[in-house]
PDB file of C-alpha atoms in Angstrom:
ATOM      1  CA  MET F   1       0.092   0.268  -0.100  1.00  0.00           C
ATOM      2  CA  ASP F   2       1.370   3.401  -0.783  1.00  0.00           C
ATOM      3  CA  LYS F   3      -0.567   5.637   1.142  1.00  0.00           C
ATOM      4  CA  LYS F   4      -1.912   6.514   4.588  1.00  0.00           C
ATOM      5  CA  THR F   5      -4.915   8.338   6.551  1.00  0.00           C
ATOM      6  CA  THR F   6      -5.846   8.139  10.219  1.00  0.00           C
ATOM      7  CA  SER F   7      -9.348   7.325  11.607  1.00  0.00           C
ATOM      8  CA  VAL F   8     -11.214   9.186  14.195  1.00  0.00           C
ATOM      9  CA  ASP F   9      -9.746   7.015  16.668  1.00  0.00           C
ATOM     10  CA  GLY F  10      -6.155   6.913  15.669  1.00  0.00           C
ATOM     11  CA  THR F  11      -5.864   3.980  13.421  1.00  0.00           C
ATOM     12  CA  SER F  12      -4.063   4.239  10.663  1.00  0.00           C
ATOM     13  CA  LEU F  13      -5.706   3.079   7.609  1.00  0.00           C
ATOM     14  CA  ALA F  14      -3.199   1.783   4.558  1.00  0.00           C
ATOM     15  CA  TYR F  15      -4.533   2.373   0.928  1.00  0.00           C
ATOM     16  CA  ARG F  16      -3.468   2.690  -3.043  1.00  0.00           C
ATOM     17  CA  VAL F  17      -5.489   4.692  -5.382  1.00  0.00           C
ATOM     18  CA  THR F  18      -5.117   3.616  -8.978  1.00  0.00           C
ATOM     19  CA  GLY F  19      -6.586   4.442 -12.363  1.00  0.00           C
ATOM     20  CA  GLU F  20      -8.798   7.913 -13.681  1.00  0.00           C
ATOM     21  CA  GLY F  21     -11.918   8.661 -13.685  1.00  0.00           C
ATOM     22  CA  PRO F  22     -15.106   8.643 -10.778  1.00  0.00           C
ATOM     23  CA  THR F  23     -13.760   7.225  -7.417  1.00  0.00           C
ATOM     24  CA  VAL F  24     -15.023   3.953  -6.148  1.00  0.00           C
ATOM     25  CA  ILE F  25     -13.434   2.415  -2.778  1.00  0.00           C
ATOM     26  CA  LEU F  26     -13.097  -1.283  -2.777  1.00  0.00           C
ATOM     27  CA  VAL F  27     -14.236  -2.733   0.433  1.00  0.00           C
ATOM     28  CA  SER F  28     -12.786  -6.733   1.179  1.00  0.00           C
ATOM     29  CA  GLY F  29     -14.739  -9.630   2.636  1.00  0.00           C
ATOM     30  CA  ALA F  30     -13.169 -12.000   5.337  1.00  0.00           C
ATOM     31  CA  MET F  31     -10.133 -13.234   5.659  1.00  0.00           C
ATOM     32  CA  SER F  32      -8.491 -11.067   2.995  1.00  0.00           C
ATOM     33  CA  THR F  33      -6.527  -7.603   2.721  1.00  0.00           C
ATOM     34  CA  GLY F  34      -6.850  -4.755   0.010  1.00  0.00           C
ATOM     35  CA  LEU F  35      -4.505  -6.517  -2.038  1.00  0.00           C
ATOM     36  CA  THR F  36      -7.395  -9.451  -2.531  1.00  0.00           C
ATOM     37  CA  LEU F  37      -9.021  -6.310  -4.211  1.00  0.00           C
ATOM     38  CA  ALA F  38      -5.892  -5.339  -6.280  1.00  0.00           C
ATOM     39  CA  PRO F  39      -6.818  -7.593  -9.643  1.00  0.00           C
ATOM     40  CA  LEU F  40     -10.244  -5.850  -9.828  1.00  0.00           C
ATOM     41  CA  ALA F  41      -8.886  -2.561  -9.244  1.00  0.00           C
ATOM     42  CA  ALA F  42      -6.394  -3.153 -11.885  1.00  0.00           C
ATOM     43  CA  ALA F  43      -9.632  -4.389 -14.492  1.00  0.00           C
ATOM     44  CA  LEU F  44     -11.070  -0.995 -13.629  1.00  0.00           C
ATOM     45  CA  ALA F  45      -8.747   1.384 -13.685  1.00  0.00           C
ATOM     46  CA  ASP F  46      -9.177   2.120 -17.131  1.00  0.00           C
ATOM     47  CA  ARG F  47     -12.875   3.588 -16.605  1.00  0.00           C
ATOM     48  CA  CYS F  48     -12.295   3.765 -12.623  1.00  0.00           C
ATOM     49  CA  ARG F  49     -10.460   5.906  -9.738  1.00  0.00           C
ATOM     50  CA  ALA F  50     -10.177   2.658  -7.723  1.00  0.00           C
ATOM     51  CA  VAL F  51      -8.786   2.624  -4.188  1.00  0.00           C
ATOM     52  CA  VAL F  52      -8.306  -0.503  -1.605  1.00  0.00           C
ATOM     53  CA  TYR F  53      -7.605  -0.187   1.771  1.00  0.00           C
ATOM     54  CA  ASP F  54      -6.799  -2.904   4.071  1.00  0.00           C
ATOM     55  CA  ARG F  55      -9.618  -2.778   6.504  1.00  0.00           C
ATOM     56  CA  ARG F  56      -8.307  -2.628  10.411  1.00  0.00           C
ATOM     57  CA  GLY F  57      -6.668  -5.331  12.067  1.00  0.00           C
ATOM     58  CA  ARG F  58      -5.326  -6.473   8.540  1.00  0.00           C
ATOM     59  CA  GLY F  59      -1.939  -5.866   6.112  1.00  0.00           C
ATOM     60  CA  ALA F  60      -0.199  -2.888   6.513  1.00  0.00           C
ATOM     61  CA  SER F  61      -3.272  -0.963   8.605  1.00  0.00           C
ATOM     62  CA  GLY F  62      -3.406  -0.511  12.465  1.00  0.00           C
ATOM     63  CA  ASP F  63      -6.323  -1.667  14.481  1.00  0.00           C
ATOM     64  CA  THR F  64      -7.689  -0.295  18.203  1.00  0.00           C
ATOM     65  CA  ALA F  65      -9.474  -1.657  20.853  1.00  0.00           C
ATOM     66  CA  PRO F  66     -12.130  -2.100  21.026  1.00  0.00           C
ATOM     67  CA  TYR F  67     -12.863  -3.181  18.176  1.00  0.00           C
ATOM     68  CA  ALA F  68     -16.847  -1.953  17.099  1.00  0.00           C
ATOM     69  CA  VAL F  69     -18.719  -1.706  14.018  1.00  0.00           C
ATOM     70  CA  GLU F  70     -18.890   1.719  14.030  1.00  0.00           C
ATOM     71  CA  ARG F  71     -14.832   2.441  14.072  1.00  0.00           C
ATOM     72  CA  GLU F  72     -15.035   0.862   9.682  1.00  0.00           C
ATOM     73  CA  VAL F  73     -17.456   3.256   9.137  1.00  0.00           C
ATOM     74  CA  GLU F  74     -15.647   5.819  10.716  1.00  0.00           C
ATOM     75  CA  ASP F  75     -12.958   4.161   9.028  1.00  0.00           C
ATOM     76  CA  LEU F  76     -14.303   4.557   5.241  1.00  0.00           C
ATOM     77  CA  ALA F  77     -15.808   8.437   6.296  1.00  0.00           C
ATOM     78  CA  ALA F  78     -11.835   9.036   6.760  1.00  0.00           C
ATOM     79  CA  LEU F  79     -11.223   7.476   3.525  1.00  0.00           C
ATOM     80  CA  LEU F  80     -13.424   9.012   1.743  1.00  0.00           C
ATOM     81  CA  THR F  81     -12.073  12.435   3.028  1.00  0.00           C
ATOM     82  CA  ALA F  82      -8.478  11.285   2.106  1.00  0.00           C
ATOM     83  CA  VAL F  83      -9.529  10.488  -1.827  1.00  0.00           C
ATOM     84  CA  GLY F  84     -11.559  13.774  -2.250  1.00  0.00           C
ATOM     85  CA  GLY F  85     -14.706  13.874   0.089  1.00  0.00           C
ATOM     86  CA  GLU F  86     -16.975  11.738  -1.976  1.00  0.00           C
ATOM     87  CA  ALA F  87     -16.970   8.303  -3.842  1.00  0.00           C
ATOM     88  CA  ALA F  88     -18.903   5.185  -5.005  1.00  0.00           C
ATOM     89  CA  LEU F  89     -18.902   2.266  -3.026  1.00  0.00           C
ATOM     90  CA  PHE F  90     -17.931  -1.704  -3.819  1.00  0.00           C
ATOM     91  CA  GLY F  91     -18.292  -4.538  -1.134  1.00  0.00           C
ATOM     92  CA  LEU F  92     -17.384  -7.397  -1.525  1.00  0.00           C
ATOM     93  CA  SER F  93     -19.094 -10.630   0.414  1.00  0.00           C
ATOM     94  CA  SER F  94     -19.271  -9.491   4.040  1.00  0.00           C
ATOM     95  CA  GLY F  95     -17.230  -6.349   2.869  1.00  0.00           C
ATOM     96  CA  GLY F  96     -20.855  -5.633   1.135  1.00  0.00           C
ATOM     97  CA  ALA F  97     -22.337  -5.381   4.362  1.00  0.00           C
ATOM     98  CA  LEU F  98     -19.674  -2.868   5.480  1.00  0.00           C
ATOM     99  CA  ALA F  99     -20.750  -0.505   2.396  1.00  0.00           C
ATOM    100  CA  LEU F 100     -24.263  -1.172   2.737  1.00  0.00           C
ATOM    101  CA  LEU F 101     -24.117   0.183   6.385  1.00  0.00           C
ATOM    102  CA  ALA F 102     -21.645   2.868   5.329  1.00  0.00           C
ATOM    103  CA  ALA F 103     -24.228   4.147   2.915  1.00  0.00           C
ATOM    104  CA  ALA F 104     -27.236   4.120   4.850  1.00  0.00           C
ATOM    105  CA  SER F 105     -25.155   6.122   7.856  1.00  0.00           C
ATOM    106  CA  GLY F 106     -25.073   9.025   5.529  1.00  0.00           C
ATOM    107  CA  LEU F 107     -21.188   9.148   4.591  1.00  0.00           C
ATOM    108  CA  PRO F 108     -20.971  11.183   1.284  1.00  0.00           C
ATOM    109  CA  VAL F 109     -21.633   7.676  -0.631  1.00  0.00           C
ATOM    110  CA  THR F 110     -22.433   8.395  -3.963  1.00  0.00           C
ATOM    111  CA  ARG F 111     -23.739   4.495  -5.236  1.00  0.00           C
ATOM    112  CA  ALA F 112     -22.783   1.188  -3.456  1.00  0.00           C
ATOM    113  CA  ALA F 113     -22.307  -2.192  -5.367  1.00  0.00           C
ATOM    114  CA  VAL F 114     -21.891  -5.357  -3.726  1.00  0.00           C
ATOM    115  CA  TYR F 115     -21.541  -8.781  -4.379  1.00  0.00           C
ATOM    116  CA  GLU F 116     -23.082 -12.113  -2.888  1.00  0.00           C
ATOM    117  CA  VAL F 117     -23.258 -10.180   0.842  1.00  0.00           C
ATOM    118  CA  PRO F 118     -23.907 -13.933   2.818  1.00  0.00           C
ATOM    119  CA  PHE F 119     -27.050 -12.886   4.452  1.00  0.00           C
ATOM    120  CA  ASN F 120     -28.581 -16.236   5.796  1.00  0.00           C
ATOM    121  CA  ASP F 121     -32.494 -15.872   5.373  1.00  0.00           C
ATOM    122  CA  PHE F 122     -32.669 -18.313   2.587  1.00  0.00           C
ATOM    123  CA  LEU F 123     -30.287 -21.335   4.274  1.00  0.00           C
ATOM    124  CA  PRO F 124     -32.155 -23.662   6.349  1.00  0.00           C
ATOM    125  CA  GLU F 125     -30.450 -23.476   9.118  1.00  0.00           C
ATOM    126  CA  GLY F 126     -31.257 -19.250   9.480  1.00  0.00           C
ATOM    127  CA  PRO F 127     -29.454 -17.383  12.023  1.00  0.00           C
ATOM    128  CA  GLU F 128     -28.821 -20.337  14.482  1.00  0.00           C
ATOM    129  CA  ARG F 129     -25.665 -20.812  11.567  1.00  0.00           C
ATOM    130  CA  GLN F 130     -24.049 -17.840  11.907  1.00  0.00           C
ATOM    131  CA  VAL F 131     -24.694 -17.430  15.658  1.00  0.00           C
ATOM    132  CA  ALA F 132     -23.201 -20.836  16.464  1.00  0.00           C
ATOM    133  CA  TYR F 133     -20.539 -19.942  14.111  1.00  0.00           C
ATOM    134  CA  ALA F 134     -19.580 -16.594  15.789  1.00  0.00           C
ATOM    135  CA  ALA F 135     -19.961 -18.102  19.246  1.00  0.00           C
ATOM    136  CA  ALA F 136     -17.187 -20.923  18.413  1.00  0.00           C
ATOM    137  CA  LEU F 137     -15.220 -18.632  16.402  1.00  0.00           C
ATOM    138  CA  ASP F 138     -15.401 -16.285  19.680  1.00  0.00           C
ATOM    139  CA  MET F 139     -13.742 -19.237  21.870  1.00  0.00           C
ATOM    140  CA  ALA F 140     -10.672 -20.055  19.506  1.00  0.00           C
ATOM    141  CA  LEU F 141      -9.749 -16.381  19.591  1.00  0.00           C
ATOM    142  CA  ALA F 142     -10.073 -16.410  23.067  1.00  0.00           C
ATOM    143  CA  ALA F 143      -7.795 -19.403  23.434  1.00  0.00           C
ATOM    144  CA  GLY F 144      -5.392 -18.170  21.071  1.00  0.00           C
ATOM    145  CA  ASP F 145      -6.428 -20.932  18.773  1.00  0.00           C
ATOM    146  CA  ARG F 146      -5.680 -18.961  15.161  1.00  0.00           C
ATOM    147  CA  GLY F 147      -5.840 -21.998  12.987  1.00  0.00           C
ATOM    148  CA  GLY F 148      -8.889 -23.650  15.119  1.00  0.00           C
ATOM    149  CA  ALA F 149     -10.291 -19.930  13.738  1.00  0.00           C
ATOM    150  CA  ALA F 150      -9.234 -20.215  10.069  1.00  0.00           C
ATOM    151  CA  GLU F 151     -10.616 -23.894  10.175  1.00  0.00           C
ATOM    152  CA  LEU F 152     -14.047 -22.737  10.997  1.00  0.00           C
ATOM    153  CA  PHE F 153     -14.476 -20.069   8.553  1.00  0.00           C
ATOM    154  CA  LEU F 154     -13.312 -22.549   6.229  1.00  0.00           C
ATOM    155  CA  ARG F 155     -16.128 -24.613   7.048  1.00  0.00           C
ATOM    156  CA  LEU F 156     -18.888 -21.942   6.889  1.00  0.00           C
ATOM    157  CA  THR F 157     -17.740 -21.481   3.526  1.00  0.00           C
ATOM    158  CA  GLY F 158     -18.252 -24.912   2.394  1.00  0.00           C
ATOM    159  CA  LEU F 159     -15.426 -26.303   2.134  1.00  0.00           C
ATOM    160  CA  GLY F 160     -14.682 -29.742   3.240  1.00  0.00           C
ATOM    161  CA  GLU F 161     -12.546 -31.692   5.452  1.00  0.00           C
ATOM    162  CA  GLU F 162      -9.852 -32.992   3.246  1.00  0.00           C
ATOM    163  CA  MET F 163      -9.276 -29.582   1.393  1.00  0.00           C
ATOM    164  CA  ILE F 164      -9.391 -27.564   4.766  1.00  0.00           C
ATOM    165  CA  GLN F 165      -6.572 -30.507   5.402  1.00  0.00           C
ATOM    166  CA  ARG F 166      -4.580 -29.392   2.564  1.00  0.00           C
ATOM    167  CA  ALA F 167      -5.252 -25.346   3.164  1.00  0.00           C
ATOM    168  CA  ARG F 168      -3.065 -26.383   6.514  1.00  0.00           C
ATOM    169  CA  GLN F 169      -0.123 -27.806   4.641  1.00  0.00           C
ATOM    170  CA  SER F 170      -0.202 -25.035   2.058  1.00  0.00           C
ATOM    171  CA  PRO F 171       1.820 -21.513   2.020  1.00  0.00           C
ATOM    172  CA  MET F 172      -0.467 -19.533   2.007  1.00  0.00           C
ATOM    173  CA  TRP F 173      -1.905 -21.062   5.877  1.00  0.00           C
ATOM    174  CA  PRO F 174       0.276 -18.434   7.749  1.00  0.00           C
ATOM    175  CA  GLY F 175      -1.745 -15.957   6.065  1.00  0.00           C
ATOM    176  CA  LEU F 176      -4.470 -17.280   6.874  1.00  0.00           C
ATOM    177  CA  GLU F 177      -3.776 -17.847  10.508  1.00  0.00           C
ATOM    178  CA  GLN F 178      -2.388 -13.953  10.806  1.00  0.00           C
ATOM    179  CA  LEU F 179      -5.750 -12.382   9.610  1.00  0.00           C
ATOM    180  CA  ALA F 180      -8.284 -14.902  11.656  1.00  0.00           C
ATOM    181  CA  PRO F 181      -8.377 -12.638  14.537  1.00  0.00           C
ATOM    182  CA  SER F 182      -9.978  -9.800  12.125  1.00  0.00           C
ATOM    183  CA  LEU F 183     -12.288 -13.143  11.670  1.00  0.00           C
ATOM    184  CA  ALA F 184     -14.253 -11.653  14.613  1.00  0.00           C
ATOM    185  CA  TYR F 185     -14.551  -8.664  12.835  1.00  0.00           C
ATOM    186  CA  ASP F 186     -16.887  -9.994  10.059  1.00  0.00           C
ATOM    187  CA  ALA F 187     -18.844 -11.821  12.092  1.00  0.00           C
ATOM    188  CA  ALA F 188     -19.516  -8.583  14.146  1.00  0.00           C
ATOM    189  CA  LEU F 189     -20.480  -6.935  10.848  1.00  0.00           C
ATOM    190  CA  MET F 190     -22.719  -9.839   9.799  1.00  0.00           C
ATOM    191  CA  GLY F 191     -24.745  -9.908  13.136  1.00  0.00           C
ATOM    192  CA  ASP F 192     -27.253 -12.751  13.354  1.00  0.00           C
ATOM    193  CA  GLY F 193     -26.683 -13.248   9.632  1.00  0.00           C
ATOM    194  CA  LEU F 194     -30.401 -11.797   8.230  1.00  0.00           C
ATOM    195  CA  LEU F 195     -30.994  -9.577   5.399  1.00  0.00           C
ATOM    196  CA  PRO F 196     -31.285  -5.983   7.850  1.00  0.00           C
ATOM    197  CA  ALA F 197     -34.702  -4.424   6.132  1.00  0.00           C
ATOM    198  CA  GLU F 198     -34.775  -1.961   8.137  1.00  0.00           C
ATOM    199  CA  LEU F 199     -31.191  -0.390   7.803  1.00  0.00           C
ATOM    200  CA  LEU F 200     -31.649  -1.370   3.685  1.00  0.00           C
ATOM    201  CA  SER F 201     -34.747   0.967   3.340  1.00  0.00           C
ATOM    202  CA  ARG F 202     -32.800   3.471   4.237  1.00  0.00           C
ATOM    203  CA  VAL F 203     -29.996   3.498   2.084  1.00  0.00           C
ATOM    204  CA  PRO F 204     -30.366   7.029  -0.330  1.00  0.00           C
ATOM    205  CA  VAL F 205     -28.248   5.992  -3.130  1.00  0.00           C
ATOM    206  CA  PRO F 206     -28.802   3.985  -6.408  1.00  0.00           C
ATOM    207  CA  VAL F 207     -27.273   0.181  -5.233  1.00  0.00           C
ATOM    208  CA  LEU F 208     -26.432  -2.482  -7.545  1.00  0.00           C
ATOM    209  CA  SER F 209     -26.559  -5.639  -6.342  1.00  0.00           C
ATOM    210  CA  VAL F 210     -24.447  -8.640  -7.774  1.00  0.00           C
ATOM    211  CA  ALA F 211     -24.457 -12.068  -8.271  1.00  0.00           C
ATOM    212  CA  GLY F 212     -23.065 -15.151 -10.081  1.00  0.00           C
ATOM    213  CA  SER F 213     -25.090 -17.888 -12.120  1.00  0.00           C
ATOM    214  CA  LEU F 214     -23.114 -20.380 -10.423  1.00  0.00           C
ATOM    215  CA  SER F 215     -23.225 -19.864  -7.353  1.00  0.00           C
ATOM    216  CA  PRO F 216     -25.586 -21.720  -4.441  1.00  0.00           C
ATOM    217  CA  GLN F 217     -29.127 -20.798  -5.090  1.00  0.00           C
ATOM    218  CA  TRP F 218     -29.151 -18.604  -1.429  1.00  0.00           C
ATOM    219  CA  LEU F 219     -26.722 -16.373  -2.231  1.00  0.00           C
ATOM    220  CA  ARG F 220     -28.353 -15.659  -5.418  1.00  0.00           C
ATOM    221  CA  THR F 221     -31.728 -15.310  -3.565  1.00  0.00           C
ATOM    222  CA  GLY F 222     -30.090 -13.013  -1.173  1.00  0.00           C
ATOM    223  CA  ALA F 223     -28.518 -10.412  -3.347  1.00  0.00           C
ATOM    224  CA  ARG F 224     -32.015 -10.325  -5.424  1.00  0.00           C
ATOM    225  CA  ALA F 225     -33.014  -9.427  -1.964  1.00  0.00           C
ATOM    226  CA  VAL F 226     -30.815  -6.652  -1.166  1.00  0.00           C
ATOM    227  CA  ALA F 227     -31.738  -5.263  -4.542  1.00  0.00           C
ATOM    228  CA  GLU F 228     -35.672  -5.353  -3.655  1.00  0.00           C
ATOM    229  CA  ALA F 229     -34.748  -3.778   0.225  1.00  0.00           C
ATOM    230  CA  VAL F 230     -33.338  -0.993  -0.743  1.00  0.00           C
ATOM    231  CA  PRO F 231     -35.134   2.114  -2.313  1.00  0.00           C
ATOM    232  CA  ASP F 232     -33.381   2.390  -5.475  1.00  0.00           C
ATOM    233  CA  GLY F 233     -31.448  -1.439  -6.335  1.00  0.00           C
ATOM    234  CA  ALA F 234     -31.129  -3.348  -9.503  1.00  0.00           C
ATOM    235  CA  TYR F 235     -29.744  -6.976  -9.680  1.00  0.00           C
ATOM    236  CA  ALA F 236     -27.399  -8.686 -11.944  1.00  0.00           C
ATOM    237  CA  VAL F 237     -26.249 -12.147 -12.875  1.00  0.00           C
ATOM    238  CA  LEU F 238     -23.119 -12.460 -13.931  1.00  0.00           C
ATOM    239  CA  GLU F 239     -23.282 -15.909 -16.050  1.00  0.00           C
ATOM    240  CA  GLY F 240     -20.308 -18.898 -15.427  1.00  0.00           C
ATOM    241  CA  GLN F 241     -18.916 -16.829 -12.202  1.00  0.00           C
ATOM    242  CA  THR F 242     -19.158 -18.193  -8.400  1.00  0.00           C
ATOM    243  CA  HIS F 243     -18.439 -16.645  -4.973  1.00  0.00           C
ATOM    244  CA  ALA F 244     -14.839 -16.087  -6.243  1.00  0.00           C
ATOM    245  CA  VAL F 245     -15.889 -13.771  -8.927  1.00  0.00           C
ATOM    246  CA  GLU F 246     -13.524 -13.208 -12.093  1.00  0.00           C
ATOM    247  CA  PRO F 247     -12.504  -9.407 -12.399  1.00  0.00           C
ATOM    248  CA  ALA F 248     -12.467  -9.800 -16.068  1.00  0.00           C
ATOM    249  CA  PHE F 249     -16.202 -10.122 -15.670  1.00  0.00           C
ATOM    250  CA  LEU F 250     -17.223  -8.475 -12.488  1.00  0.00           C
ATOM    251  CA  ALA F 251     -15.406  -5.380 -13.753  1.00  0.00           C
ATOM    252  CA  PRO F 252     -17.422  -3.591 -16.828  1.00  0.00           C
ATOM    253  CA  VAL F 253     -20.261  -4.012 -14.826  1.00  0.00           C
ATOM    254  CA  LEU F 254     -19.186  -2.760 -12.105  1.00  0.00           C
ATOM    255  CA  ALA F 255     -17.821   0.353 -13.706  1.00  0.00           C
ATOM    256  CA  GLY F 256     -20.653   1.226 -15.901  1.00  0.00           C
ATOM    257  CA  PHE F 257     -22.999   1.245 -12.693  1.00  0.00           C
ATOM    258  CA  VAL F 258     -19.856   3.746 -11.066  1.00  0.00           C
ATOM    259  CA  THR F 259     -19.692   5.898 -14.362  1.00  0.00           C
ATOM    260  CA  GLY F 260     -23.334   5.761 -14.771  1.00  0.00           C
TER     261      GLY F 260
END
């Protein structure tokens, strides 16, 4: 990350700016840093000024206890000021919950786009799934078991036990363990996992909610529900895409929305 700004509680936030055009801040999801979205920023660069940043507790950004979801909204407020005063937001997965919250909070957000925010309304387990995960995650992190916390998240995403054990043996595992404490932040963002209809009804800007055609039905249904819950929402499906969306497919749709 090339630049830094400071949130209201003194937390240092690292970010990078790519390209020219209308500004869009890219908000990463769980177990990721701003660099996770760097390929998307590069794919947007010919039409947008894309900003990636490390959310607090990740990468080159700092962290200040105690955590509260409101601190992450304040982080986006500081970043918006640093990059010119207003911008569109794009949030991937649980990062989409933060983008929608920031937009509903009255920050100078021009538009908000999200990709497959994992609201659990359309899973048979409903909120029980998210509540059980959050409780187990708190226990693992309190015990200092970062590996166990990372495993809990991978199971939540649907990864099988054999693949989890392979992940443990892979070069990426130390990085996942380093990010594991921030899983509690995304769990707090998601709350009980249910779509926050009242909050979404207060989003004052256009919203684009996107899903992949090959993603599970519950994620696609949830993405449509987001578009229907906001006052000015649109729903789009990217053919051949999963939750691990490819920047080459997402960037044209996102750029069209931001520049439109």
